């Protein structure tokens, strides 16, 4: 128990990102971007011409190289280059990324029997390449910039497993949830345990914070969230508590259920642009840090419009410790790298206090 505490104190002194996660005052507002390593970067696209996404992710040297690419933007944290869907391969679903279509699962879950057929996952063996990337990144950056590990949350993973890929309305997922309650709960419990093991292994390998992506959970009503999702997210968040690393809980479209997300857990709650940052923070209360919440499309807007919106967000957070500037969702491939650098500069310069 002593070691993680000492470790975290040393890191907080040097990293505004880790300090803000703990709601400590920082000289600058820390900033990083979801999907900060990706297709909007020319150096990423150059590498992608030679390798597929999964090849890049499964080769620790390449994944490390991509993880480090956003360093030149001046961001306050790096996020591991991997994907939330990786555990679906060892679970037996057959994961592919098809150009123009996104993720495709060869063996989706359609019946309760399919849930029973899921294979046991041993993180160290089945996802060892991710852990190796964490170690390699750490040896490159020497703790100078914190590394965020991550995983998909059970609902968002289940949605891909049941739909067989991306979806708009989550009809299959919700029908499965309502029709096959027992199988749903078995599936969610399985995913929660795998995710917890996976995140704990990433922290053991050297990740200094973790983010749980529940990207699509805003598709549910608050009542269904409480019934079908909350216990499993809570199991993961509570299961990470003893490690002493900040836990970021990310979701989109959740303005109507922020108190429930908080109940599920996390030291930092990440919100999107569909709610004002100050209103979200007032709803959540002062005992959590907040991450967000620029609309990624604003990175495609003229610089003056972009600058105004960034400052508007900073104004809403003014005076309170514990704001991590980010987008409400990932950087879009159409984004100009210069606009991302521009945002980092404005955030670090801050507004007149
Ligand atoms: O820079 C980073 O943020 C780290 C790497 C990262 C990737 N995926 C790499 C990736 C992270 C954190 C993710 C998370 C992820 N993956 C989420 C949660 C965040 C979110 O956006 O809501 C989800 C839902 C996925 C699943 C996924 N992966 C989809 C739906 C797609 C296809 C759509 C798309 O953007 O292309 C992917 C592919 C993917 N994962 C890419 C990257 C860089 C693009 C692949 C390419 O190079 O062709």
Short mmCIF file of C-alpha atoms and ligand atoms in Angstrom, two decimals:
data_model
loop_
_atom_site.label_atom_id
_atom_site.label_comp_id
_atom_site.label_asym_id
_atom_site.label_seq_id
_atom_site.Cartn_x
_atom_site.Cartn_y
_atom_site.Cartn_z
CA UNK A 1 0.00 0.00 0.00
CA UNK A 2 2.83 2.41 0.78
CA UNK A 3 4.44 2.16 -2.62
CA UNK A 4 1.56 3.37 -4.81
CA UNK A 5 0.97 6.35 -2.50
CA UNK A 6 4.59 7.47 -2.60
CA UNK A 7 4.73 6.90 -6.32
CA UNK A 8 1.61 8.98 -6.93
CA UNK A 9 2.82 11.89 -4.78
CA UNK A 10 6.09 12.17 -6.70
CA UNK A 11 4.22 12.06 -10.02
CA UNK A 12 1.70 14.73 -8.95
CA UNK A 13 4.50 17.18 -8.24
CA UNK A 14 5.82 16.87 -11.74
CA UNK A 15 2.69 16.25 -13.78
CA UNK A 16 -0.17 18.75 -14.05
CA UNK A 17 -2.30 15.98 -15.55
CA UNK A 18 -1.93 13.64 -12.55
CA UNK A 19 -2.30 16.54 -10.11
CA UNK A 20 -5.54 17.68 -11.76
CA UNK A 21 -6.89 14.11 -11.65
CA UNK A 22 -6.46 14.38 -7.87
CA UNK A 23 -8.07 17.83 -7.80
CA UNK A 24 -4.84 19.54 -6.80
CA UNK A 25 -4.10 23.06 -8.06
CA UNK A 26 -1.89 23.25 -11.14
CA UNK A 27 -0.05 26.13 -12.79
CA UNK A 28 -1.50 25.26 -16.16
CA UNK A 29 -4.67 23.43 -17.12
CA UNK A 30 -3.49 20.05 -18.39
CA UNK A 31 -4.64 19.00 -21.86
CA UNK A 32 -4.64 15.85 -23.96
CA UNK A 33 -6.92 14.61 -26.73
CA UNK A 34 -8.85 11.43 -27.20
CA UNK A 35 -7.61 9.75 -30.41
CA UNK A 36 -4.61 12.05 -30.31
CA UNK A 37 -2.59 9.43 -32.22
CA UNK A 38 -4.39 8.71 -35.45
CA UNK A 39 -5.21 9.39 -39.05
CA UNK A 40 -5.14 13.19 -38.79
CA UNK A 41 -1.34 12.92 -38.34
CA UNK A 42 0.76 12.62 -41.52
CA UNK A 43 3.36 10.48 -39.73
CA UNK A 44 0.59 8.07 -38.61
CA UNK A 45 -0.80 7.83 -42.15
CA UNK A 46 2.69 7.13 -43.49
CA UNK A 47 3.11 4.19 -41.11
CA UNK A 48 -0.43 2.99 -41.84
CA UNK A 49 0.44 2.67 -45.54
CA UNK A 50 2.82 -0.12 -44.58
CA UNK A 51 0.88 -1.86 -41.80
CA UNK A 52 -2.74 -2.63 -40.90
CA UNK A 53 -4.20 -1.21 -37.68
CA UNK A 54 -4.00 -4.59 -35.92
CA UNK A 55 -0.43 -5.16 -37.12
CA UNK A 56 0.54 -1.82 -35.65
CA UNK A 57 -1.20 -2.51 -32.37
CA UNK A 58 0.21 -6.06 -32.06
CA UNK A 59 3.80 -4.97 -32.68
CA UNK A 60 4.95 -3.25 -29.47
CA UNK A 61 7.73 -1.30 -31.23
CA UNK A 62 5.25 0.18 -33.73
CA UNK A 63 2.54 0.78 -31.10
CA UNK A 64 5.15 2.57 -28.98
CA UNK A 65 6.18 4.73 -31.90
CA UNK A 66 2.54 5.77 -32.47
CA UNK A 67 1.85 6.33 -28.76
CA UNK A 68 4.77 8.79 -28.71
CA UNK A 69 3.77 10.71 -31.87
CA UNK A 70 1.56 13.27 -30.05
CA UNK A 71 4.48 14.36 -27.86
CA UNK A 72 5.24 17.04 -30.42
CA UNK A 73 1.86 18.65 -29.73
CA UNK A 74 2.94 19.52 -26.18
CA UNK A 75 0.18 17.44 -24.55
CA UNK A 76 0.30 16.66 -20.82
CA UNK A 77 -0.47 12.94 -21.14
CA UNK A 78 0.01 10.13 -23.63
CA UNK A 79 -2.58 7.44 -24.26
CA UNK A 80 -1.53 3.94 -25.11
CA UNK A 81 -1.95 3.04 -28.77
CA UNK A 82 -4.33 0.07 -28.73
CA UNK A 83 -8.09 -0.41 -29.19
CA UNK A 84 -10.96 -1.10 -26.84
CA UNK A 85 -12.03 -4.10 -28.94
CA UNK A 86 -8.81 -6.13 -28.51
CA UNK A 87 -10.16 -8.43 -25.74
CA UNK A 88 -12.93 -9.59 -28.11
CA UNK A 89 -10.41 -11.66 -30.11
CA UNK A 90 -9.34 -13.93 -27.19
CA UNK A 91 -12.99 -14.08 -26.06
CA UNK A 92 -13.57 -15.86 -29.39
CA UNK A 93 -15.46 -13.27 -31.46
CA UNK A 94 -12.97 -12.89 -34.32
CA UNK A 95 -12.01 -9.21 -34.59
CA UNK A 96 -11.25 -7.53 -37.90
CA UNK A 97 -11.04 -3.91 -39.04
CA UNK A 98 -12.46 -3.67 -42.53
CA UNK A 99 -11.49 -0.57 -44.54
CA UNK A 100 -14.52 1.66 -44.97
CA UNK A 101 -16.61 -0.33 -42.48
CA UNK A 102 -14.70 -0.17 -39.22
CA UNK A 103 -14.69 -3.09 -36.77
CA UNK A 104 -16.37 -6.33 -37.82
CA UNK A 105 -16.84 -9.37 -35.55
CA UNK A 106 -16.97 -12.71 -37.32
CA UNK A 107 -18.82 -14.50 -34.50
CA UNK A 108 -21.21 -12.02 -32.89
CA UNK A 109 -23.39 -12.90 -29.92
CA UNK A 110 -26.95 -13.59 -31.02
CA UNK A 111 -28.26 -16.09 -28.44
CA UNK A 112 -27.72 -16.89 -24.73
CA UNK A 113 -25.78 -20.00 -25.87
CA UNK A 114 -23.25 -17.72 -27.55
CA UNK A 115 -22.54 -16.15 -24.15
CA UNK A 116 -21.81 -19.57 -22.69
CA UNK A 117 -19.33 -20.24 -25.49
CA UNK A 118 -17.09 -17.26 -24.61
CA UNK A 119 -13.53 -18.36 -24.01
CA UNK A 120 -11.61 -17.57 -20.81
CA UNK A 121 -9.08 -14.78 -21.22
CA UNK A 122 -5.62 -14.75 -19.66
CA UNK A 123 -4.54 -11.16 -19.99
CA UNK A 124 -0.78 -11.68 -19.62
CA UNK A 125 -0.80 -14.22 -22.45
CA UNK A 126 -3.62 -13.11 -24.70
CA UNK A 127 -2.94 -9.37 -24.52
CA UNK A 128 0.74 -9.48 -23.56
CA UNK A 129 1.67 -7.32 -26.55
CA UNK A 130 -0.28 -4.39 -25.03
CA UNK A 131 1.56 -4.78 -21.72
CA UNK A 132 4.86 -4.89 -23.59
CA UNK A 133 3.92 -1.60 -25.30
CA UNK A 134 3.25 -0.02 -21.88
CA UNK A 135 6.70 -1.09 -20.69
CA UNK A 136 8.40 0.12 -23.87
CA UNK A 137 6.67 3.53 -23.73
CA UNK A 138 7.74 3.88 -20.11
CA UNK A 139 11.35 3.11 -20.94
CA UNK A 140 11.23 5.78 -23.69
CA UNK A 141 9.62 8.61 -21.71
CA UNK A 142 11.12 7.74 -18.33
CA UNK A 143 8.04 8.92 -16.46
CA UNK A 144 8.29 12.46 -17.89
CA UNK A 145 4.86 12.40 -19.48
CA UNK A 146 2.26 10.18 -17.81
CA UNK A 147 0.87 7.28 -19.81
CA UNK A 148 -2.87 6.56 -19.72
CA UNK A 149 -3.89 2.92 -20.08
CA UNK A 150 -7.45 2.15 -21.15
CA UNK A 151 -10.16 -0.39 -21.80
CA UNK A 152 -13.71 -0.49 -23.08
CA UNK A 153 -16.48 -0.62 -20.48
CA UNK A 154 -18.81 -3.64 -20.45
CA UNK A 155 -21.82 -1.97 -22.12
CA UNK A 156 -19.81 -0.53 -25.00
CA UNK A 157 -17.97 -3.83 -25.55
CA UNK A 158 -21.24 -5.78 -25.36
CA UNK A 159 -22.75 -3.49 -27.98
CA UNK A 160 -20.01 -4.41 -30.49
CA UNK A 161 -20.25 -8.09 -29.56
CA UNK A 162 -24.00 -8.23 -30.11
CA UNK A 163 -24.31 -5.88 -33.11
CA UNK A 164 -21.24 -7.45 -34.77
CA UNK A 165 -19.78 -3.99 -35.41
CA UNK A 166 -20.68 -0.31 -35.08
CA UNK A 167 -24.33 0.63 -34.69
CA UNK A 168 -26.61 3.64 -34.68
CA UNK A 169 -29.55 2.65 -32.50
CA UNK A 170 -28.27 -0.45 -30.65
CA UNK A 171 -31.47 -2.33 -31.44
CA UNK A 172 -29.93 -5.80 -31.19
CA UNK A 173 -28.08 -4.89 -28.00
CA UNK A 174 -31.12 -3.50 -26.24
CA UNK A 175 -33.37 -6.34 -27.40
CA UNK A 176 -30.88 -8.88 -26.11
CA UNK A 177 -30.71 -7.02 -22.80
CA UNK A 178 -34.51 -7.00 -22.41
CA UNK A 179 -35.17 -10.51 -23.75
CA UNK A 180 -32.31 -12.47 -22.23
CA UNK A 181 -31.72 -10.85 -18.88
CA UNK A 182 -29.77 -13.71 -17.32
CA UNK A 183 -27.46 -14.05 -20.30
CA UNK A 184 -27.02 -10.26 -20.35
CA UNK A 185 -25.92 -10.24 -16.71
CA UNK A 186 -23.58 -13.16 -17.32
CA UNK A 187 -22.07 -11.35 -20.30
CA UNK A 188 -21.65 -8.09 -18.37
CA UNK A 189 -20.06 -9.87 -15.41
CA UNK A 190 -17.64 -11.70 -17.72
CA UNK A 191 -16.66 -8.47 -19.43
CA UNK A 192 -16.27 -6.65 -16.11
CA UNK A 193 -13.84 -9.28 -14.79
CA UNK A 194 -11.79 -9.39 -17.99
CA UNK A 195 -11.64 -5.58 -18.10
CA UNK A 196 -10.59 -5.33 -14.47
CA UNK A 197 -7.79 -7.90 -14.98
CA UNK A 198 -6.70 -6.09 -18.13
CA UNK A 199 -6.55 -2.64 -16.53
CA UNK A 200 -4.77 -3.95 -13.44
CA UNK A 201 -2.18 -5.58 -15.70
CA UNK A 202 -1.68 -2.28 -17.58
CA UNK A 203 -1.07 -0.46 -14.28
CA UNK A 204 1.36 -3.17 -13.13
CA UNK A 205 3.20 -2.72 -16.42
CA UNK A 206 3.52 1.03 -15.73
CA UNK A 207 0.37 2.93 -16.81
CA UNK A 208 -0.03 5.93 -14.46
CA UNK A 209 -3.76 6.49 -15.03
CA UNK A 210 -6.55 4.50 -16.65
CA UNK A 211 -9.55 5.51 -18.71
CA UNK A 212 -12.65 3.36 -19.04
CA UNK A 213 -14.44 4.09 -22.34
CA UNK A 214 -18.21 3.67 -22.17
CA UNK A 215 -18.64 5.56 -25.44
CA UNK A 216 -22.16 4.43 -26.31
CA UNK A 217 -23.88 4.07 -22.93
CA UNK A 218 -25.72 7.37 -23.51
CA UNK A 219 -28.05 5.30 -25.72
CA UNK A 220 -29.73 3.99 -22.53
CA UNK A 221 -32.28 5.61 -20.25
CA UNK A 222 -31.01 6.41 -16.74
CA UNK A 223 -33.26 3.68 -15.37
CA UNK A 224 -31.83 1.02 -17.68
CA UNK A 225 -28.32 2.25 -16.97
CA UNK A 226 -28.87 1.68 -13.26
CA UNK A 227 -30.34 -1.77 -13.80
CA UNK A 228 -28.21 -3.23 -16.59
CA UNK A 229 -24.87 -1.43 -16.49
CA UNK A 230 -23.99 0.43 -13.30
CA UNK A 231 -23.08 -2.59 -11.11
CA UNK A 232 -20.52 -3.80 -13.66
CA UNK A 233 -18.82 -0.46 -14.16
CA UNK A 234 -18.72 -0.10 -10.39
CA UNK A 235 -17.09 -3.53 -10.05
CA UNK A 236 -14.26 -2.35 -12.31
CA UNK A 237 -13.82 1.06 -10.65
CA UNK A 238 -13.84 -0.40 -7.14
CA UNK A 239 -11.53 -3.21 -8.19
CA UNK A 240 -8.93 -0.62 -9.26
CA UNK A 241 -9.14 1.53 -6.13
CA UNK A 242 -6.24 -0.07 -4.22
CA UNK A 243 -3.78 0.67 -7.07
CA UNK A 244 -3.85 4.40 -6.30
CA UNK A 245 -3.89 5.51 -9.97
CA UNK A 246 -6.50 7.99 -11.23
CA UNK A 247 -9.50 6.37 -12.88
CA UNK A 248 -11.17 8.34 -15.68
CA UNK A 249 -14.75 7.43 -16.56
CA UNK A 250 -15.56 8.43 -20.13
CA UNK A 251 -18.96 8.36 -21.83
CA UNK A 252 -20.90 10.47 -24.32
CA UNK A 253 -24.51 11.66 -24.38
CA UNK A 254 -24.87 11.21 -20.63
CA UNK A 255 -25.98 14.71 -19.54
CA UNK A 256 -29.19 13.16 -18.17
CA UNK A 257 -27.45 10.61 -15.98
CA UNK A 258 -24.30 12.21 -14.59
CA UNK A 259 -25.14 11.36 -10.95
CA UNK A 260 -25.38 7.69 -11.96
CA UNK A 261 -22.03 7.78 -13.74
CA UNK A 262 -20.55 9.25 -10.59
CA UNK A 263 -22.14 6.48 -8.51
CA UNK A 264 -20.58 3.92 -10.83
CA UNK A 265 -17.23 5.49 -10.00
CA UNK A 266 -14.13 7.28 -11.22
CA UNK A 267 -11.86 10.01 -9.90
CA UNK A 268 -12.44 11.95 -13.11
CA UNK A 269 -15.66 12.08 -15.10
CA UNK A 270 -15.30 12.92 -18.80
CA UNK A 271 -18.20 14.84 -20.31
CA UNK A 272 -19.07 15.77 -23.89
CA UNK A 273 -20.17 19.11 -25.37
CA UNK A 274 -23.89 18.42 -25.06
CA UNK A 275 -23.79 19.96 -21.59
CA UNK A 276 -21.99 23.08 -20.33
CA UNK A 277 -18.90 22.13 -18.34
CA UNK A 278 -19.91 24.20 -15.30
CA UNK A 279 -23.40 22.73 -15.20
CA UNK A 280 -21.95 19.22 -15.47
CA UNK A 281 -19.54 19.98 -12.62
CA UNK A 282 -22.29 21.47 -10.45
CA UNK A 283 -24.35 18.33 -11.03
CA UNK A 284 -21.43 16.01 -10.27
CA UNK A 285 -20.32 17.93 -7.17
CA UNK A 286 -16.90 19.14 -6.04
CA UNK A 287 -15.49 15.73 -5.08
CA UNK A 288 -14.66 14.60 -8.63
CA UNK A 289 -12.36 16.03 -11.28
CA UNK A 290 -13.79 16.72 -14.72
CA UNK A 291 -12.44 16.13 -18.22
CA UNK A 292 -13.68 17.79 -21.38
CA UNK A 293 -15.50 19.05 -23.25
CA UNK A 294 -14.78 20.65 -26.65
CA UNK A 295 -16.81 19.44 -29.63
CA UNK A 296 -14.22 17.73 -31.92
CA UNK A 297 -15.84 19.44 -34.94
CA UNK A 298 -14.61 22.79 -33.58
CA UNK A 299 -11.08 21.70 -34.52
CA UNK A 300 -12.28 22.12 -38.12
CA UNK A 301 -13.62 25.65 -37.47
CA UNK A 302 -11.80 28.96 -38.18
CA UNK A 303 -9.16 29.76 -35.56
CA UNK A 304 -11.06 32.68 -33.99
CA UNK A 305 -14.18 30.57 -33.49
CA UNK A 306 -12.07 27.74 -32.08
CA UNK A 307 -10.18 30.05 -29.70
CA UNK A 308 -13.43 31.54 -28.36
CA UNK A 309 -14.91 28.14 -27.63
CA UNK A 310 -11.74 26.92 -25.89
CA UNK A 311 -11.71 30.05 -23.71
CA UNK A 312 -15.41 29.65 -22.96
CA UNK A 313 -14.69 26.19 -21.54
CA UNK A 314 -11.71 27.48 -19.52
CA UNK A 315 -13.89 30.26 -18.12
CA UNK A 316 -16.46 27.77 -16.92
CA UNK A 317 -13.79 25.83 -15.03
CA UNK A 318 -12.15 28.96 -13.61
CA UNK A 319 -11.18 28.87 -9.96
CA UNK A 320 -11.73 25.17 -9.47
CA UNK A 321 -8.92 22.63 -9.21
CA UNK A 322 -9.40 19.42 -11.16
CA UNK A 323 -10.12 20.34 -14.78
CA UNK A 324 -8.42 18.35 -17.53
CA UNK A 325 -9.02 19.90 -20.92
CA UNK A 326 -10.00 17.43 -23.63
CA UNK A 327 -12.51 16.91 -26.41
CA UNK A 328 -15.94 15.47 -25.72
CA UNK A 329 -15.03 12.60 -28.12
CA UNK A 330 -12.13 11.66 -30.39
CA UNK A 331 -10.14 13.83 -32.85
CA UNK A 332 -11.65 13.51 -36.33
CA UNK A 333 -9.41 12.31 -39.21
CA UNK A 334 -10.14 15.58 -41.12
CA UNK A 335 -8.46 17.66 -38.38
CA UNK A 336 -5.45 19.86 -39.11
CA UNK A 337 -2.55 19.12 -36.75
CA UNK A 338 -1.94 22.88 -36.45
CA UNK A 339 -5.38 23.38 -34.89
CA UNK A 340 -4.62 20.78 -32.23
CA UNK A 341 -1.32 22.52 -31.40
CA UNK A 342 -3.18 25.83 -31.31
CA UNK A 343 -5.59 24.48 -28.67
CA UNK A 344 -2.71 23.21 -26.52
CA UNK A 345 -1.17 26.69 -26.63
CA UNK A 346 -4.37 28.49 -25.64
CA UNK A 347 -5.13 26.06 -22.84
CA UNK A 348 -1.61 26.35 -21.43
CA UNK A 349 -1.64 30.14 -21.70
CA UNK A 350 -4.91 30.13 -19.75
CA UNK A 351 -7.38 32.95 -19.31
CA UNK A 352 -6.98 36.03 -17.14
CA UNK A 353 -7.82 35.02 -13.60
O1 LIG B 1 -4.93 7.95 -29.67
C1 LIG B 1 -5.73 7.25 -29.00
O2 LIG B 1 -6.80 7.69 -28.55
C2 LIG B 1 -5.32 5.86 -28.61
C3 LIG B 1 -5.76 4.77 -29.44
C4 LIG B 1 -7.23 4.38 -29.52
C5 LIG B 1 -7.75 3.75 -30.69
N1 LIG B 1 -9.03 3.38 -30.42
C6 LIG B 1 -7.03 3.48 -31.93
C7 LIG B 1 -7.79 3.39 -33.20
C8 LIG B 1 -8.25 4.44 -28.59
C9 LIG B 1 -8.26 5.05 -27.19
C10 LIG B 1 -9.39 3.80 -29.16
C11 LIG B 1 -10.66 3.61 -28.44
C12 LIG B 1 -11.83 3.12 -29.17
N2 LIG B 1 -11.89 2.22 -30.20
C13 LIG B 1 -13.16 3.46 -28.83
C14 LIG B 1 -13.56 4.36 -27.68
C15 LIG B 1 -13.39 5.79 -28.01
C16 LIG B 1 -14.45 6.32 -28.95
O3 LIG B 1 -14.06 6.77 -30.04
O4 LIG B 1 -15.62 6.30 -28.57
C17 LIG B 1 -14.00 2.80 -29.73
C18 LIG B 1 -15.52 2.89 -29.75
C19 LIG B 1 -13.19 2.01 -30.58
C20 LIG B 1 -13.63 1.09 -31.64
C21 LIG B 1 -13.13 1.46 -32.97
N3 LIG B 1 -11.80 1.42 -33.35
C22 LIG B 1 -13.89 1.89 -34.09
C23 LIG B 1 -15.39 2.08 -34.10
C24 LIG B 1 -12.98 2.10 -35.13
C25 LIG B 1 -13.34 2.45 -36.57
C26 LIG B 1 -13.72 3.86 -36.70
C27 LIG B 1 -12.52 4.70 -36.95
O5 LIG B 1 -12.34 5.71 -36.22
O6 LIG B 1 -11.78 4.36 -37.87
C28 LIG B 1 -11.67 1.85 -34.64
C29 LIG B 1 -10.40 1.99 -35.40
C30 LIG B 1 -9.29 2.74 -34.75
N4 LIG B 1 -8.87 2.58 -33.45
C31 LIG B 1 -8.43 3.70 -35.37
C32 LIG B 1 -7.49 4.10 -34.40
C33 LIG B 1 -6.34 5.06 -34.59
C34 LIG B 1 -8.49 4.13 -36.83
C35 LIG B 1 -7.91 3.01 -37.61
C36 LIG B 1 -7.12 3.32 -38.82
O7 LIG B 1 -5.95 3.75 -38.76
O8 LIG B 1 -7.63 3.01 -39.91
#
